[in-house]
Amino acid sequence: MGQKVRMTGMLPDDASDAELVQSCVADGRAEAFEMLMSRYQDRVYRTIGRFVRDPDQAMDLTQETFLRAWRGLGSFQGGSEFYTWLYRIARNVVTSDHRRAAARPRIVASIEARPEEGRSAAEPADLGGGPEAALLSRERQQRLVDALDMLVPDFREIILLRDVESRSYEEIAELLEIPVGTVRSRLHRARLELKARMGPLA
C-alpha cells in the first residue's frame, strides 16, 4: 500500500495528468510528457498570446514554458491541478520575457462575447444596422483591447481570467495564489480603471 504504480506498455489516452507525470518522473517516459503537451499546448499558447502581439513570440514562449515544465517536473507535488502548475510557469515565462525586453507585454485578445452558433469569434455580431453598425462594433472592440493593453499586468490578467475565460473566483484565486477576497477587490478596481480608460462608448 502507498507504493507508486509503475506504468508499462502503451500509455492509455485517458491516463490522468498525475499518472502521466508519474510516468515521466518515475519511469523516464518522454512520451508521457508529449501527451501532456498535446493536452495543454494550445491552451497555454492562447493564454500567452493574450500578453504578446507576435504569434511567433507566443509560440517561442509556449515552448519555453514546456521546457521549464519538463525540467521542473519533479517538483510537481500534485497539490493542484497540472494546468494550474503549468499556468504559473507560463506567467513566469511571460514576466521574464517582459523584463528582458524592458517593455510592457501587450495583449491581443478577442474580447467580444462568446460567438453565437454558426458565427466565428472574429466576426462581429449582426446588430441589424448594416455596415455602419458592424464598423462601430469593431471600433468599440478595438477600444476595449487598447484600454486593456494600458492596464497594469495584475489588472489585465484578472480581467482576462474572469471576463474572457469565465473562470470562477476560486479558480482565479488558486491560479494567482491569492485569497478569494483579493480576487474580488482586484477585479473591481481593474474594471473601474478599464471603464475610465475606455471613456464614453457613445
Tab-separated table of C-alpha atoms in Angstrom:
chain	number	residue	atom	x	y	z
A	1	MET	CA	0.000	0.000	0.000
A	2	GLY	CA	1.144	3.550	-0.689
A	3	GLN	CA	3.611	2.484	-3.366
A	4	LYS	CA	3.525	4.210	-6.737
A	5	VAL	CA	2.223	2.127	-9.593
A	6	ARG	CA	4.633	1.802	-12.498
A	7	MET	CA	3.031	2.165	-15.895
A	8	THR	CA	4.252	-0.214	-18.557
A	9	GLY	CA	3.316	-0.772	-22.178
A	10	MET	CA	1.282	1.750	-24.126
A	11	LEU	CA	0.042	4.758	-22.216
A	12	PRO	CA	-3.763	4.961	-22.370
A	13	ASP	CA	-5.212	8.119	-23.918
A	14	ASP	CA	-7.370	8.634	-20.840
A	15	ALA	CA	-4.469	8.436	-18.388
A	16	SER	CA	-4.783	11.176	-15.789
A	17	ASP	CA	-2.338	14.068	-15.635
A	18	ALA	CA	-0.975	12.688	-12.367
A	19	GLU	CA	-0.364	9.286	-13.948
A	20	LEU	CA	1.456	10.872	-16.867
A	21	VAL	CA	3.606	12.986	-14.556
A	22	GLN	CA	4.459	9.879	-12.552
A	23	SER	CA	5.356	8.025	-15.719
A	24	CYS	CA	7.702	10.861	-16.687
A	25	VAL	CA	9.374	11.204	-13.319
A	26	ALA	CA	9.457	7.613	-12.072
A	27	ASP	CA	9.779	5.730	-15.345
A	28	GLY	CA	11.517	8.311	-17.528
A	29	ARG	CA	8.938	8.018	-20.298
A	30	ALA	CA	9.195	11.048	-22.546
A	31	GLU	CA	6.068	10.038	-24.447
A	32	ALA	CA	4.054	10.718	-21.294
A	33	PHE	CA	5.210	14.334	-21.346
A	34	GLU	CA	4.370	14.519	-25.041
A	35	MET	CA	0.824	13.546	-24.108
A	36	LEU	CA	0.706	16.342	-21.533
A	37	MET	CA	1.947	18.782	-24.158
A	38	SER	CA	-0.708	17.591	-26.579
A	39	ARG	CA	-3.382	18.252	-23.958
A	40	TYR	CA	-2.267	21.718	-22.948
A	41	GLN	CA	-0.110	23.285	-25.665
A	42	ASP	CA	-2.959	25.097	-27.421
A	43	ARG	CA	-4.370	26.314	-24.137
A	44	VAL	CA	-1.009	27.668	-22.967
A	45	TYR	CA	-0.400	29.272	-26.370
A	46	ARG	CA	-3.752	31.079	-26.250
A	47	THR	CA	-3.038	32.304	-22.729
A	48	ILE	CA	0.394	33.631	-23.623
A	49	GLY	CA	-0.971	35.050	-26.867
A	50	ARG	CA	-3.113	37.445	-24.858
A	51	PHE	CA	0.028	39.062	-23.488
A	52	VAL	CA	2.190	39.303	-26.610
A	53	ARG	CA	1.228	40.552	-30.040
A	54	ASP	CA	3.589	38.431	-32.105
A	55	PRO	CA	2.329	34.857	-32.766
A	56	ASP	CA	5.889	33.631	-33.299
A	57	GLN	CA	6.930	35.094	-29.958
A	58	ALA	CA	3.911	33.498	-28.296
A	59	MET	CA	4.941	30.135	-29.732
A	60	ASP	CA	8.530	30.608	-28.528
A	61	LEU	CA	7.299	31.411	-25.018
A	62	THR	CA	4.947	28.428	-25.121
A	63	GLN	CA	7.872	26.167	-25.966
A	64	GLU	CA	9.922	27.740	-23.189
A	65	THR	CA	7.054	27.112	-20.778
A	66	PHE	CA	7.033	23.407	-21.566
A	67	LEU	CA	10.816	23.230	-21.440
A	68	ARG	CA	10.742	24.676	-17.923
A	69	ALA	CA	7.917	22.331	-17.022
A	70	TRP	CA	9.916	19.332	-18.241
A	71	ARG	CA	12.976	20.391	-16.255
A	72	GLY	CA	10.953	21.047	-13.113
A	73	LEU	CA	8.528	18.158	-13.381
A	74	GLY	CA	9.942	16.509	-10.285
A	75	SER	CA	8.768	19.486	-8.224
A	76	PHE	CA	5.127	18.943	-9.140
A	77	GLN	CA	3.573	17.566	-5.978
A	78	GLY	CA	0.002	17.157	-7.160
A	79	GLY	CA	-1.324	19.680	-4.658
A	80	SER	CA	-3.060	21.491	-7.504
A	81	GLU	CA	-4.182	20.578	-10.993
A	82	PHE	CA	-1.394	20.132	-13.507
A	83	TYR	CA	-2.662	23.038	-15.621
A	84	THR	CA	-2.630	25.326	-12.582
A	85	TRP	CA	1.035	24.469	-12.064
A	86	LEU	CA	1.690	24.946	-15.789
A	87	TYR	CA	-0.135	28.285	-15.863
A	88	ARG	CA	2.122	29.631	-13.126
A	89	ILE	CA	5.169	28.635	-15.153
A	90	ALA	CA	3.719	30.409	-18.203
A	91	ARG	CA	3.192	33.565	-16.126
A	92	ASN	CA	6.819	33.484	-15.021
A	93	VAL	CA	7.985	32.959	-18.597
A	94	VAL	CA	5.990	35.962	-19.832
A	95	THR	CA	7.261	38.074	-16.925
A	96	SER	CA	10.857	37.082	-17.636
A	97	ASP	CA	10.424	37.919	-21.305
A	98	HIS	CA	8.907	41.252	-20.345
A	99	ARG	CA	11.900	42.054	-18.175
A	100	ARG	CA	14.361	41.014	-20.859
A	101	ALA	CA	12.640	43.193	-23.424
A	102	ALA	CA	12.340	46.081	-20.924
A	103	ALA	CA	8.885	46.752	-22.323
A	104	ARG	CA	5.435	46.014	-21.006
A	105	PRO	CA	3.800	42.967	-22.672
A	106	ARG	CA	0.818	43.780	-24.797
A	107	ILE	CA	-2.417	41.924	-25.301
A	108	VAL	CA	-4.035	40.521	-28.380
A	109	ALA	CA	-7.411	39.093	-27.495
A	110	SER	CA	-10.874	38.917	-28.894
A	111	ILE	CA	-12.909	40.364	-26.044
A	112	GLU	CA	-16.319	40.126	-27.582
A	113	ALA	CA	-18.890	37.807	-26.070
A	114	ARG	CA	-18.929	34.121	-26.868
A	115	PRO	CA	-19.874	33.731	-30.538
A	116	GLU	CA	-23.336	32.649	-31.468
A	117	GLU	CA	-23.694	29.255	-33.096
A	118	GLY	CA	-22.500	29.345	-36.690
A	119	ARG	CA	-20.517	32.564	-36.260
A	120	SER	CA	-16.793	32.686	-35.613
A	121	ALA	CA	-15.382	34.806	-32.782
A	122	ALA	CA	-13.641	37.018	-35.344
A	123	GLU	CA	-16.903	38.077	-36.930
A	124	PRO	CA	-18.885	40.981	-35.447
A	125	ALA	CA	-22.397	40.294	-34.292
A	126	ASP	CA	-25.208	41.305	-36.590
A	127	LEU	CA	-26.606	44.389	-34.887
A	128	GLY	CA	-29.189	44.946	-37.568
A	129	GLY	CA	-27.673	48.243	-38.649
A	130	GLY	CA	-25.694	47.185	-41.692
A	131	PRO	CA	-22.027	48.072	-42.314
A	132	GLU	CA	-22.105	51.144	-40.070
A	133	ALA	CA	-23.152	49.082	-37.034
A	134	ALA	CA	-20.551	46.436	-37.790
A	135	LEU	CA	-17.857	49.105	-38.043
A	136	LEU	CA	-18.951	50.609	-34.733
A	137	SER	CA	-18.751	47.173	-33.129
A	138	ARG	CA	-15.186	46.719	-34.363
A	139	GLU	CA	-14.217	50.188	-33.179
A	140	ARG	CA	-15.586	49.504	-29.711
A	141	GLN	CA	-13.772	46.182	-29.557
A	142	GLN	CA	-10.512	47.837	-30.570
A	143	ARG	CA	-11.010	50.499	-27.901
A	144	LEU	CA	-11.509	47.738	-25.364
A	145	VAL	CA	-8.338	45.934	-26.455
A	146	ASP	CA	-6.369	49.199	-26.344
A	147	ALA	CA	-7.724	50.052	-22.891
A	148	LEU	CA	-6.846	46.586	-21.598
A	149	ASP	CA	-3.377	46.997	-23.026
A	150	MET	CA	-2.842	50.079	-20.849
A	151	LEU	CA	-3.739	48.354	-17.589
A	152	VAL	CA	-1.069	47.153	-15.195
A	153	PRO	CA	-0.389	43.413	-15.658
A	154	ASP	CA	-2.228	42.358	-12.478
A	155	PHE	CA	-5.413	44.147	-13.546
A	156	ARG	CA	-5.166	42.981	-17.147
A	157	GLU	CA	-4.664	39.377	-16.133
A	158	ILE	CA	-7.545	39.219	-13.698
A	159	ILE	CA	-9.986	40.701	-16.237
A	160	LEU	CA	-8.864	38.155	-18.816
A	161	LEU	CA	-9.301	35.283	-16.391
A	162	ARG	CA	-12.727	36.367	-15.172
A	163	ASP	CA	-14.363	38.185	-18.073
A	164	VAL	CA	-12.745	36.440	-21.038
A	165	GLU	CA	-12.119	32.913	-19.764
A	166	SER	CA	-15.126	32.975	-17.373
A	167	ARG	CA	-13.176	31.382	-14.546
A	168	SER	CA	-14.662	31.262	-11.068
A	169	TYR	CA	-13.269	33.379	-8.245
A	170	GLU	CA	-11.996	30.210	-6.602
A	171	GLU	CA	-10.146	29.099	-9.756
A	172	ILE	CA	-8.553	32.529	-10.144
A	173	ALA	CA	-7.509	32.531	-6.508
A	174	GLU	CA	-5.759	29.191	-6.997
A	175	LEU	CA	-4.077	30.227	-10.238
A	176	LEU	CA	-2.784	33.511	-8.815
A	177	GLU	CA	-2.174	32.150	-5.304
A	178	ILE	CA	-4.155	34.937	-3.651
A	179	PRO	CA	-7.262	34.912	-1.397
A	180	VAL	CA	-10.705	34.993	-2.996
A	181	GLY	CA	-11.345	38.335	-1.306
A	182	THR	CA	-8.290	39.766	-3.046
A	183	VAL	CA	-9.581	38.432	-6.362
A	184	ARG	CA	-12.869	40.262	-5.878
A	185	SER	CA	-11.322	43.565	-4.816
A	186	ARG	CA	-8.651	43.484	-7.537
A	187	LEU	CA	-11.248	42.670	-10.194
A	188	HIS	CA	-13.447	45.530	-9.004
A	189	ARG	CA	-10.579	48.009	-9.200
A	190	ALA	CA	-9.486	46.629	-12.568
A	191	ARG	CA	-12.969	47.051	-14.038
A	192	LEU	CA	-13.205	50.612	-12.750
A	193	GLU	CA	-9.865	51.523	-14.301
A	194	LEU	CA	-10.783	49.807	-17.563
A	195	LYS	CA	-14.043	51.743	-17.735
A	196	ALA	CA	-12.216	55.004	-17.058
A	197	ARG	CA	-9.659	54.329	-19.776
A	198	MET	CA	-12.286	53.449	-22.327
A	199	GLY	CA	-14.300	56.592	-21.744
A	200	PRO	CA	-17.840	57.021	-23.093
A	201	LEU	CA	-18.817	54.457	-25.731
A	202	ALA	CA	-21.394	56.583	-27.456
